[in-house]
Amino acid sequence: MKPLKPLKPLKPPKPSKRPNQRWTIDNWPIATKLIVVYSLLISGTVSTVGIVSYYYYSLSMENQIKAYIPQLLSQTSRHLDTYQGELLYVTRTALAKQNIAAIRRAIRQAESDGARRPQSLMTSILLNDAIRQLNIEQRQYVSGVTLYTHDAGAFYYQIGEGGVWLDQRNYRKESWYPEIDESNPVPVIFGTEALMDTPGTPSVFKIVQPIRSPDGQNVAGFLEVDGSLQLINTMLLDVNFGPDTRLFVLDHHDRLMYAKGDPSVGAGEEWKGDFGLSGGDWSRSGNSRFVSIGGIRHLVSYTKSDQTGWKVIAVIPAEYLTKGVSQVKWWTIAGIAAGTTVAVIAAILLAYSMTRRLRLLVVSLRDLEKNDFQMPFPPMRTDEVGRVWGAISRMAGRIHVLINEVYQSKILKQEAEIRSLQSQINPHFLNNSLETLRYLVKSGRAESAEQGLIALADLFRYHAVREHEMVSLAVEMAFMKNYLHMQKLRFGDQLQIEYDVDDAALSAYLPGLLFQPLVENAIVHGSSLQGTIAVTIRIKAREGQLTISVIDEGRGILPEKLNEIWSDLGADSGQTGSVGLLNVYRRIRLIYKDEGEMYIQSEPHNGTIVTLKIPLKFDYGEGLAR
């Protein structure tokens, strides 16, 4: 059967030449992956915490501002309620017993004058006295007072200007009259209106008080009190929420009493539902919301008086209210940027610290690829990197040992072959063999000479055609018999060979030329006192072991010499005469390690036994052939 050829090792696949493959995340260095992961993790956490904190802080501040501004407006609304109360106090003063009597006399006198123009001096005196008794000159919140008679006209008294009779004035033509219930004596608040007979003057806030006749059955006239809106302006002068703030005060009819920061509107105008505030929005006492006006965010806040129904509206640019929030926003951005920078720096330091030993290990592995097996001593660490480094270091050492062993095994094999060839082409061996063959031919023993030539040719052919370390015992024994046949032709009957080989052992495998040096030593040193050379080759297969014994009956080895031989074997140094033994011993140790054994037993004048014990193998290993 032809010897099996060893399988060729599989070549690793060539890397893809796609240019973008090396930039995929799988091909990133571990340090880069750690930097990216840690940076994203820490900066993401810092950013999330910062953004969420800023969001809830700004939301909380806006809610506080939305609740705080109506509270401030409520204080202003209470001042306005007080102002309206002062105007109502004037009407209550007019109903006092002494004052109402004077007013009724003045009205009766005006009625008695009828349509006579100008009014009598008595009528003017009575009208002036009736108005002055109300002390309106001392009341800054009163702009003027108008006293309407039933049919004769009206007397208007303006603060600081005096009184004037208006004969064309009739309360039935006033805008507020349709709302008057003449049967109800309580004053009626009509809100903001312009004066009818004095165009160009500021609008006023009007309250009308019916003047009953002494019997209380009929209406004798009306007292109209005009409140000064200038006082409202003075009251709201200190209400300031920042530049570009607009402030409005509406009466209970949704007419403007006061407008600040918006020159396009004036007092007395109807509210047009600006900023999303209309009649339906006044149902609650106060509210705030952010709206966009001209692309700019504003806070629209208002409050409504439950007592008077007046509304105070403030339209404030949000940037003036949230300056602190904006500062917190920029501080948050700065904190996120600083946190991200620190995270990246920390990630870089941590990644390079964690991968430093891995990078050193990569450098060592590159040296290992160059057949430099002297890896640095692994660091004293028990983590995964330390264990991997230790394992690779031990593996590198083991590979180094194995390479040396294989190298030495090959050298020893070559040495064995060379020694075998040397022994066969040794001038003495070759000369003796050729001389023996010549003698056989000369003596007419051509057949023996022919067998000798065949044996000698087989000896040289064995070395020429054998390519593998391991051979079967049958092949080895064929070589050995050819070798001993040539020796037999030389020594004749002086050499006696005995074979004791188990048939079952012939299919076992062993290193080629393993015990040939032992047989050669037995022939060289195995001569007895009688001059005969008796050599026995005994090979047994027992209990998983192949036992090879080479026995001679020569003079033996002295104990001192035997100890010297063992010392040489232990030191791996062969002296002259023991090189063959050292070669056999080394090959057994290299190939079989602790499973191979070698024994030498010798007694002076009784012979020597050299025994080899190796594992019994009937199958092929890597590089083995039949």
PDB file of N, CA and C in Angstrom, residues 109-201:
ATOM      1  N   GLN A 109     -85.520 125.220  41.727  1.00  0.00           N
ATOM      2  CA  GLN A 109     -85.298 126.593  41.267  1.00  0.00           C
ATOM      3  C   GLN A 109     -85.018 126.610  39.776  1.00  0.00           C
ATOM      4  N   ALA A 110     -84.246 125.635  39.293  1.00  0.00           N
ATOM      5  CA  ALA A 110     -83.952 125.580  37.857  1.00  0.00           C
ATOM      6  C   ALA A 110     -85.210 125.282  37.074  1.00  0.00           C
ATOM      7  N   GLU A 111     -86.070 124.433  37.619  1.00  0.00           N
ATOM      8  CA  GLU A 111     -87.309 124.096  36.937  1.00  0.00           C
ATOM      9  C   GLU A 111     -88.241 125.309  36.890  1.00  0.00           C
ATOM     10  N   SER A 112     -88.240 126.142  37.986  1.00  0.00           N
ATOM     11  CA  SER A 112     -89.125 127.308  38.031  1.00  0.00           C
ATOM     12  C   SER A 112     -88.682 128.376  37.037  1.00  0.00           C
ATOM     13  N   ASP A 113     -87.362 128.445  36.767  1.00  0.00           N
ATOM     14  CA  ASP A 113     -86.887 129.397  35.775  1.00  0.00           C
ATOM     15  C   ASP A 113     -87.331 128.995  34.377  1.00  0.00           C
ATOM     16  N   GLY A 114     -87.598 127.709  34.186  1.00  0.00           N
ATOM     17  CA  GLY A 114     -88.084 127.252  32.899  1.00  0.00           C
ATOM     18  C   GLY A 114     -87.057 127.460  31.823  1.00  0.00           C
ATOM     19  N   ALA A 115     -87.539 127.973  30.710  1.00  0.00           N
ATOM     20  CA  ALA A 115     -86.655 128.119  29.548  1.00  0.00           C
ATOM     21  C   ALA A 115     -86.025 129.502  29.485  1.00  0.00           C
ATOM     22  N   ARG A 116     -86.113 130.264  30.564  1.00  0.00           N
ATOM     23  CA  ARG A 116     -85.571 131.604  30.561  1.00  0.00           C
ATOM     24  C   ARG A 116     -84.044 131.527  30.530  1.00  0.00           C
ATOM     25  N   ARG A 117     -83.445 132.369  29.669  1.00  0.00           N
ATOM     26  CA  ARG A 117     -82.015 132.385  29.529  1.00  0.00           C
ATOM     27  C   ARG A 117     -81.508 133.819  29.683  1.00  0.00           C
ATOM     28  N   PRO A 118     -80.450 134.043  30.395  1.00  0.00           N
ATOM     29  CA  PRO A 118     -79.719 133.054  31.225  1.00  0.00           C
ATOM     30  C   PRO A 118     -80.509 132.740  32.485  1.00  0.00           C
ATOM     31  N   GLN A 119     -80.038 131.751  33.189  1.00  0.00           N
ATOM     32  CA  GLN A 119     -80.695 131.386  34.430  1.00  0.00           C
ATOM     33  C   GLN A 119     -80.542 132.512  35.432  1.00  0.00           C
ATOM     34  N   SER A 120     -81.478 132.542  36.339  1.00  0.00           N
ATOM     35  CA  SER A 120     -81.450 133.591  37.359  1.00  0.00           C
ATOM     36  C   SER A 120     -80.254 133.392  38.264  1.00  0.00           C
ATOM     37  N   LEU A 121     -79.842 134.469  38.883  1.00  0.00           N
ATOM     38  CA  LEU A 121     -78.703 134.419  39.796  1.00  0.00           C
ATOM     39  C   LEU A 121     -78.964 133.469  40.940  1.00  0.00           C
ATOM     40  N   MET A 122     -80.196 133.439  41.398  1.00  0.00           N
ATOM     41  CA  MET A 122     -80.543 132.560  42.509  1.00  0.00           C
ATOM     42  C   MET A 122     -80.327 131.102  42.114  1.00  0.00           C
ATOM     43  N   THR A 123     -80.724 130.743  40.890  1.00  0.00           N
ATOM     44  CA  THR A 123     -80.554 129.357  40.432  1.00  0.00           C
ATOM     45  C   THR A 123     -79.080 128.985  40.385  1.00  0.00           C
ATOM     46  N   SER A 124     -78.244 129.876  39.871  1.00  0.00           N
ATOM     47  CA  SER A 124     -76.796 129.575  39.779  1.00  0.00           C
ATOM     48  C   SER A 124     -76.180 129.396  41.151  1.00  0.00           C
ATOM     49  N   ILE A 125     -76.651 130.298  42.115  1.00  0.00           N
ATOM     50  CA  ILE A 125     -76.091 130.189  43.472  1.00  0.00           C
ATOM     51  C   ILE A 125     -76.481 128.856  44.097  1.00  0.00           C
ATOM     52  N   LEU A 126     -77.748 128.512  43.943  1.00  0.00           N
ATOM     53  CA  LEU A 126     -78.209 127.254  44.554  1.00  0.00           C
ATOM     54  C   LEU A 126     -77.489 126.036  43.934  1.00  0.00           C
ATOM     55  N   LEU A 127     -77.321 126.048  42.616  1.00  0.00           N
ATOM     56  CA  LEU A 127     -76.635 124.921  41.963  1.00  0.00           C
ATOM     57  C   LEU A 127     -75.184 124.810  42.423  1.00  0.00           C
ATOM     58  N   ASN A 128     -74.487 125.969  42.470  1.00  0.00           N
ATOM     59  CA  ASN A 128     -73.092 125.934  42.907  1.00  0.00           C
ATOM     60  C   ASN A 128     -72.976 125.470  44.345  1.00  0.00           C
ATOM     61  N   ASP A 129     -73.868 125.972  45.204  1.00  0.00           N
ATOM     62  CA  ASP A 129     -73.810 125.566  46.618  1.00  0.00           C
ATOM     63  C   ASP A 129     -74.089 124.070  46.771  1.00  0.00           C
ATOM     64  N   ALA A 130     -75.058 123.555  45.991  1.00  0.00           N
ATOM     65  CA  ALA A 130     -75.405 122.124  46.110  1.00  0.00           C
ATOM     66  C   ALA A 130     -74.215 121.232  45.710  1.00  0.00           C
ATOM     67  N   ILE A 131     -73.484 121.652  44.691  1.00  0.00           N
ATOM     68  CA  ILE A 131     -72.339 120.843  44.230  1.00  0.00           C
ATOM     69  C   ILE A 131     -71.171 120.981  45.202  1.00  0.00           C
ATOM     70  N   ARG A 132     -70.928 122.198  45.672  1.00  0.00           N
ATOM     71  CA  ARG A 132     -69.781 122.407  46.543  1.00  0.00           C
ATOM     72  C   ARG A 132     -69.934 121.691  47.875  1.00  0.00           C
ATOM     73  N   GLN A 133     -71.177 121.491  48.315  1.00  0.00           N
ATOM     74  CA  GLN A 133     -71.384 120.753  49.572  1.00  0.00           C
ATOM     75  C   GLN A 133     -70.848 119.309  49.500  1.00  0.00           C
ATOM     76  N   LEU A 134     -70.657 118.840  48.273  1.00  0.00           N
ATOM     77  CA  LEU A 134     -70.132 117.470  48.118  1.00  0.00           C
ATOM     78  C   LEU A 134     -68.607 117.406  48.286  1.00  0.00           C
ATOM     79  N   ASN A 135     -67.968 118.603  48.451  1.00  0.00           N
ATOM     80  CA  ASN A 135     -66.501 118.672  48.655  1.00  0.00           C
ATOM     81  C   ASN A 135     -65.720 118.011  47.515  1.00  0.00           C
ATOM     82  N   ILE A 136     -66.215 118.166  46.308  1.00  0.00           N
ATOM     83  CA  ILE A 136     -65.530 117.507  45.198  1.00  0.00           C
ATOM     84  C   ILE A 136     -64.209 118.182  44.861  1.00  0.00           C
ATOM     85  N   GLU A 137     -64.040 119.467  45.257  1.00  0.00           N
ATOM     86  CA  GLU A 137     -62.781 120.132  44.977  1.00  0.00           C
ATOM     87  C   GLU A 137     -61.610 119.444  45.682  1.00  0.00           C
ATOM     88  N   GLN A 138     -61.902 118.766  46.791  1.00  0.00           N
ATOM     89  CA  GLN A 138     -60.839 118.083  47.543  1.00  0.00           C
ATOM     90  C   GLN A 138     -60.636 116.623  47.102  1.00  0.00           C
ATOM     91  N   ARG A 139     -61.444 116.252  46.154  1.00  0.00           N
ATOM     92  CA  ARG A 139     -61.357 114.844  45.719  1.00  0.00           C
ATOM     93  C   ARG A 139     -60.673 114.800  44.342  1.00  0.00           C
ATOM     94  N   GLN A 140     -59.385 114.349  44.357  1.00  0.00           N
ATOM     95  CA  GLN A 140     -58.613 114.334  43.117  1.00  0.00           C
ATOM     96  C   GLN A 140     -59.137 113.318  42.113  1.00  0.00           C
ATOM     97  N   TYR A 141     -59.877 112.340  42.585  1.00  0.00           N
ATOM     98  CA  TYR A 141     -60.345 111.303  41.678  1.00  0.00           C
ATOM     99  C   TYR A 141     -61.622 111.711  40.942  1.00  0.00           C
ATOM    100  N   VAL A 142     -62.178 112.931  41.262  1.00  0.00           N
ATOM    101  CA  VAL A 142     -63.376 113.401  40.589  1.00  0.00           C
ATOM    102  C   VAL A 142     -62.977 114.432  39.539  1.00  0.00           C
ATOM    103  N   SER A 143     -63.429 114.204  38.309  1.00  0.00           N
ATOM    104  CA  SER A 143     -63.135 115.139  37.220  1.00  0.00           C
ATOM    105  C   SER A 143     -64.182 116.246  37.128  1.00  0.00           C
ATOM    106  N   GLY A 144     -65.434 115.870  37.398  1.00  0.00           N
ATOM    107  CA  GLY A 144     -66.514 116.852  37.346  1.00  0.00           C
ATOM    108  C   GLY A 144     -67.818 116.207  37.767  1.00  0.00           C
ATOM    109  N   VAL A 145     -68.847 117.075  37.940  1.00  0.00           N
ATOM    110  CA  VAL A 145     -70.162 116.591  38.357  1.00  0.00           C
ATOM    111  C   VAL A 145     -71.213 117.287  37.496  1.00  0.00           C
ATOM    112  N   THR A 146     -72.174 116.517  37.006  1.00  0.00           N
ATOM    113  CA  THR A 146     -73.268 117.066  36.218  1.00  0.00           C
ATOM    114  C   THR A 146     -74.582 116.767  36.941  1.00  0.00           C
ATOM    115  N   LEU A 147     -75.376 117.853  37.119  1.00  0.00           N
ATOM    116  CA  LEU A 147     -76.678 117.711  37.779  1.00  0.00           C
ATOM    117  C   LEU A 147     -77.752 117.943  36.724  1.00  0.00           C
ATOM    118  N   TYR A 148     -78.518 116.880  36.442  1.00  0.00           N
ATOM    119  CA  TYR A 148     -79.577 116.954  35.434  1.00  0.00           C
ATOM    120  C   TYR A 148     -80.912 117.255  36.126  1.00  0.00           C
ATOM    121  N   THR A 149     -81.634 118.283  35.577  1.00  0.00           N
ATOM    122  CA  THR A 149     -83.006 118.533  36.042  1.00  0.00           C
ATOM    123  C   THR A 149     -83.951 117.656  35.246  1.00  0.00           C
ATOM    124  N   HIS A 150     -85.203 117.716  35.613  1.00  0.00           N
ATOM    125  CA  HIS A 150     -86.167 116.843  34.947  1.00  0.00           C
ATOM    126  C   HIS A 150     -86.408 117.299  33.515  1.00  0.00           C
ATOM    127  N   ASP A 151     -86.596 118.668  33.339  1.00  0.00           N
ATOM    128  CA  ASP A 151     -86.898 119.132  31.991  1.00  0.00           C
ATOM    129  C   ASP A 151     -86.097 120.363  31.579  1.00  0.00           C
ATOM    130  N   ALA A 152     -85.502 121.086  32.528  1.00  0.00           N
ATOM    131  CA  ALA A 152     -84.947 122.398  32.215  1.00  0.00           C
ATOM    132  C   ALA A 152     -83.567 122.324  31.581  1.00  0.00           C
ATOM    133  N   GLY A 153     -82.786 121.290  31.805  1.00  0.00           N
ATOM    134  CA  GLY A 153     -81.420 121.210  31.289  1.00  0.00           C
ATOM    135  C   GLY A 153     -80.505 120.589  32.328  1.00  0.00           C
ATOM    136  N   ALA A 154     -79.245 121.025  32.314  1.00  0.00           N
ATOM    137  CA  ALA A 154     -78.266 120.414  33.227  1.00  0.00           C
ATOM    138  C   ALA A 154     -77.226 121.435  33.610  1.00  0.00           C
ATOM    139  N   PHE A 155     -76.680 121.258  34.796  1.00  0.00           N
ATOM    140  CA  PHE A 155     -75.625 122.113  35.311  1.00  0.00           C
ATOM    141  C   PHE A 155     -74.352 121.248  35.438  1.00  0.00           C
ATOM    142  N   TYR A 156     -73.286 121.680  34.745  1.00  0.00           N
ATOM    143  CA  TYR A 156     -72.022 120.915  34.761  1.00  0.00           C
ATOM    144  C   TYR A 156     -70.983 121.695  35.538  1.00  0.00           C
ATOM    145  N   TYR A 157     -70.387 121.036  36.540  1.00  0.00           N
ATOM    146  CA  TYR A 157     -69.363 121.658  37.363  1.00  0.00           C
ATOM    147  C   TYR A 157     -68.061 120.890  37.143  1.00  0.00           C
ATOM    148  N   GLN A 158     -67.034 121.595  36.587  1.00  0.00           N
ATOM    149  CA  GLN A 158     -65.724 120.993  36.306  1.00  0.00           C
ATOM    150  C   GLN A 158     -64.732 121.435  37.362  1.00  0.00           C
ATOM    151  N   ILE A 159     -63.985 120.478  37.891  1.00  0.00           N
ATOM    152  CA  ILE A 159     -63.026 120.769  38.948  1.00  0.00           C
ATOM    153  C   ILE A 159     -62.002 121.777  38.430  1.00  0.00           C
ATOM    154  N   GLY A 160     -61.844 122.862  39.187  1.00  0.00           N
ATOM    155  CA  GLY A 160     -60.862 123.891  38.843  1.00  0.00           C
ATOM    156  C   GLY A 160     -61.357 124.904  37.845  1.00  0.00           C
ATOM    157  N   GLU A 161     -62.537 124.693  37.223  1.00  0.00           N
ATOM    158  CA  GLU A 161     -63.051 125.616  36.195  1.00  0.00           C
ATOM    159  C   GLU A 161     -64.344 126.289  36.623  1.00  0.00           C
ATOM    160  N   GLY A 162     -65.082 125.682  37.516  1.00  0.00           N
ATOM    161  CA  GLY A 162     -66.352 126.251  37.926  1.00  0.00           C
ATOM    162  C   GLY A 162     -67.515 125.607  37.188  1.00  0.00           C
ATOM    163  N   GLY A 163     -68.764 126.170  37.452  1.00  0.00           N
ATOM    164  CA  GLY A 163     -69.929 125.572  36.875  1.00  0.00           C
ATOM    165  C   GLY A 163     -70.436 126.312  35.660  1.00  0.00           C
ATOM    166  N   VAL A 164     -71.228 125.606  34.831  1.00  0.00           N
ATOM    167  CA  VAL A 164     -71.810 126.192  33.646  1.00  0.00           C
ATOM    168  C   VAL A 164     -73.163 125.521  33.397  1.00  0.00           C
ATOM    169  N   TRP A 165     -74.141 126.356  33.011  1.00  0.00           N
ATOM    170  CA  TRP A 165     -75.477 125.827  32.730  1.00  0.00           C
ATOM    171  C   TRP A 165     -75.533 125.358  31.281  1.00  0.00           C
ATOM    172  N   LEU A 166     -76.091 124.119  31.063  1.00  0.00           N
ATOM    173  CA  LEU A 166     -76.223 123.526  29.733  1.00  0.00           C
ATOM    174  C   LEU A 166     -77.709 123.321  29.484  1.00  0.00           C
ATOM    175  N   ASP A 167     -78.301 124.335  28.779  1.00  0.00           N
ATOM    176  CA  ASP A 167     -79.743 124.258  28.608  1.00  0.00           C
ATOM    177  C   ASP A 167     -80.183 123.218  27.601  1.00  0.00           C
ATOM    178  N   GLN A 168     -79.254 122.766  26.737  1.00  0.00           N
ATOM    179  CA  GLN A 168     -79.626 121.773  25.732  1.00  0.00           C
ATOM    180  C   GLN A 168     -79.431 120.342  26.221  1.00  0.00           C
ATOM    181  N   ARG A 169     -78.920 120.181  27.386  1.00  0.00           N
ATOM    182  CA  ARG A 169     -78.635 118.820  27.882  1.00  0.00           C
ATOM    183  C   ARG A 169     -79.901 118.210  28.448  1.00  0.00           C
ATOM    184  N   ASN A 170     -80.170 117.008  28.055  1.00  0.00           N
ATOM    185  CA  ASN A 170     -81.337 116.261  28.531  1.00  0.00           C
ATOM    186  C   ASN A 170     -80.880 114.841  28.825  1.00  0.00           C
ATOM    187  N   TYR A 171     -81.123 114.424  30.039  1.00  0.00           N
ATOM    188  CA  TYR A 171     -80.613 113.099  30.433  1.00  0.00           C
ATOM    189  C   TYR A 171     -81.230 111.989  29.598  1.00  0.00           C
ATOM    190  N   ARG A 172     -82.392 112.260  29.011  1.00  0.00           N
ATOM    191  CA  ARG A 172     -83.017 111.212  28.217  1.00  0.00           C
ATOM    192  C   ARG A 172     -82.212 110.946  26.919  1.00  0.00           C
ATOM    193  N   LYS A 173     -81.338 111.889  26.531  1.00  0.00           N
ATOM    194  CA  LYS A 173     -80.526 111.709  25.340  1.00  0.00           C
ATOM    195  C   LYS A 173     -79.125 111.143  25.636  1.00  0.00           C
ATOM    196  N   GLU A 174     -78.834 110.946  26.869  1.00  0.00           N
ATOM    197  CA  GLU A 174     -77.508 110.415  27.228  1.00  0.00           C
ATOM    198  C   GLU A 174     -77.422 108.927  26.899  1.00  0.00           C
ATOM    199  N   SER A 175     -76.232 108.441  26.646  1.00  0.00           N
ATOM    200  CA  SER A 175     -76.018 107.036  26.262  1.00  0.00           C
ATOM    201  C   SER A 175     -76.331 106.081  27.404  1.00  0.00           C
ATOM    202  N   TRP A 176     -76.266 106.598  28.608  1.00  0.00           N
ATOM    203  CA  TRP A 176     -76.493 105.713  29.752  1.00  0.00           C
ATOM    204  C   TRP A 176     -77.961 105.601  30.135  1.00  0.00           C
ATOM    205  N   TYR A 177     -78.837 106.495  29.598  1.00  0.00           N
ATOM    206  CA  TYR A 177     -80.219 106.512  30.063  1.00  0.00           C
ATOM    207  C   TYR A 177     -80.946 105.192  29.791  1.00  0.00           C
ATOM    208  N   PRO A 178     -80.743 104.517  28.642  1.00  0.00           N
ATOM    209  CA  PRO A 178     -81.492 103.271  28.428  1.00  0.00           C
ATOM    210  C   PRO A 178     -81.229 102.212  29.505  1.00  0.00           C
ATOM    211  N   GLU A 179     -80.155 102.366  30.198  1.00  0.00           N
ATOM    212  CA  GLU A 179     -79.838 101.371  31.215  1.00  0.00           C
ATOM    213  C   GLU A 179     -80.360 101.757  32.599  1.00  0.00           C
ATOM    214  N   ILE A 180     -81.008 102.933  32.675  1.00  0.00           N
ATOM    215  CA  ILE A 180     -81.491 103.434  33.970  1.00  0.00           C
ATOM    216  C   ILE A 180     -82.854 102.815  34.290  1.00  0.00           C
ATOM    217  N   ASP A 181     -82.967 102.368  35.497  1.00  0.00           N
ATOM    218  CA  ASP A 181     -84.260 101.925  36.032  1.00  0.00           C
ATOM    219  C   ASP A 181     -84.708 102.985  37.024  1.00  0.00           C
ATOM    220  N   GLU A 182     -85.647 103.872  36.583  1.00  0.00           N
ATOM    221  CA  GLU A 182     -86.029 105.020  37.417  1.00  0.00           C
ATOM    222  C   GLU A 182     -86.702 104.601  38.705  1.00  0.00           C
ATOM    223  N   SER A 183     -87.145 103.359  38.727  1.00  0.00           N
ATOM    224  CA  SER A 183     -87.770 102.882  39.967  1.00  0.00           C
ATOM    225  C   SER A 183     -86.740 102.409  40.995  1.00  0.00           C
ATOM    226  N   ASN A 184     -85.517 102.320  40.566  1.00  0.00           N
ATOM    227  CA  ASN A 184     -84.450 101.822  41.461  1.00  0.00           C
ATOM    228  C   ASN A 184     -83.566 102.997  41.836  1.00  0.00           C
ATOM    229  N   PRO A 185     -83.465 103.349  43.106  1.00  0.00           N
ATOM    230  CA  PRO A 185     -82.725 104.549  43.522  1.00  0.00           C
ATOM    231  C   PRO A 185     -81.221 104.361  43.654  1.00  0.00           C
ATOM    232  N   VAL A 186     -80.710 103.179  43.391  1.00  0.00           N
ATOM    233  CA  VAL A 186     -79.275 102.934  43.597  1.00  0.00           C
ATOM    234  C   VAL A 186     -78.484 103.533  42.444  1.00  0.00           C
ATOM    235  N   PRO A 187     -77.224 103.914  42.704  1.00  0.00           N
ATOM    236  CA  PRO A 187     -76.391 104.473  41.634  1.00  0.00           C
ATOM    237  C   PRO A 187     -76.068 103.416  40.581  1.00  0.00           C
ATOM    238  N   VAL A 188     -75.824 103.875  39.365  1.00  0.00           N
ATOM    239  CA  VAL A 188     -75.521 102.984  38.248  1.00  0.00           C
ATOM    240  C   VAL A 188     -74.155 103.372  37.681  1.00  0.00           C
ATOM    241  N   ILE A 189     -73.272 102.351  37.541  1.00  0.00           N
ATOM    242  CA  ILE A 189     -71.933 102.571  36.987  1.00  0.00           C
ATOM    243  C   ILE A 189     -72.000 102.314  35.487  1.00  0.00           C
ATOM    244  N   PHE A 190     -71.563 103.297  34.696  1.00  0.00           N
ATOM    245  CA  PHE A 190     -71.666 103.171  33.246  1.00  0.00           C
ATOM    246  C   PHE A 190     -70.321 103.022  32.545  1.00  0.00           C
ATOM    247  N   GLY A 191     -69.237 103.194  33.220  1.00  0.00           N
ATOM    248  CA  GLY A 191     -67.948 102.950  32.600  1.00  0.00           C
ATOM    249  C   GLY A 191     -67.364 104.167  31.935  1.00  0.00           C
ATOM    250  N   THR A 192     -66.537 103.943  30.946  1.00  0.00           N
ATOM    251  CA  THR A 192     -65.715 104.998  30.354  1.00  0.00           C
ATOM    252  C   THR A 192     -66.432 105.594  29.141  1.00  0.00           C
ATOM    253  N   GLU A 193     -66.537 106.930  29.133  1.00  0.00           N
ATOM    254  CA  GLU A 193     -67.145 107.635  28.017  1.00  0.00           C
ATOM    255  C   GLU A 193     -66.483 109.000  27.867  1.00  0.00           C
ATOM    256  N   ALA A 194     -66.614 109.557  26.678  1.00  0.00           N
ATOM    257  CA  ALA A 194     -66.122 110.918  26.432  1.00  0.00           C
ATOM    258  C   ALA A 194     -67.210 111.918  26.806  1.00  0.00           C
ATOM    259  N   LEU A 195     -66.779 113.118  27.240  1.00  0.00           N
ATOM    260  CA  LEU A 195     -67.745 114.158  27.571  1.00  0.00           C
ATOM    261  C   LEU A 195     -68.420 114.678  26.302  1.00  0.00           C
ATOM    262  N   MET A 196     -69.739 114.833  26.391  1.00  0.00           N
ATOM    263  CA  MET A 196     -70.497 115.201  25.196  1.00  0.00           C
ATOM    264  C   MET A 196     -70.249 116.646  24.785  1.00  0.00           C
ATOM    265  N   ASP A 197     -70.188 117.580  25.726  1.00  0.00           N
ATOM    266  CA  ASP A 197     -70.138 119.003  25.403  1.00  0.00           C
ATOM    267  C   ASP A 197     -68.738 119.587  25.455  1.00  0.00           C
ATOM    268  N   THR A 198     -67.769 118.787  25.808  1.00  0.00           N
ATOM    269  CA  THR A 198     -66.383 119.290  25.872  1.00  0.00           C
ATOM    270  C   THR A 198     -65.483 118.369  25.065  1.00  0.00           C
ATOM    271  N   PRO A 199     -65.589 118.428  23.736  1.00  0.00           N
ATOM    272  CA  PRO A 199     -64.763 117.551  22.898  1.00  0.00           C
ATOM    273  C   PRO A 199     -63.273 117.885  23.056  1.00  0.00           C
ATOM    274  N   GLY A 200     -62.454 116.845  22.914  1.00  0.00           N
ATOM    275  CA  GLY A 200     -61.003 117.024  23.038  1.00  0.00           C
ATOM    276  C   GLY A 200     -60.494 116.778  24.440  1.00  0.00           C
ATOM    277  N   THR A 201     -61.396 116.721  25.396  1.00  0.00           N
ATOM    278  CA  THR A 201     -60.960 116.458  26.775  1.00  0.00           C
ATOM    279  C   THR A 201     -60.871 114.957  26.989  1.00  0.00           C
TER     280      THR A 201
END
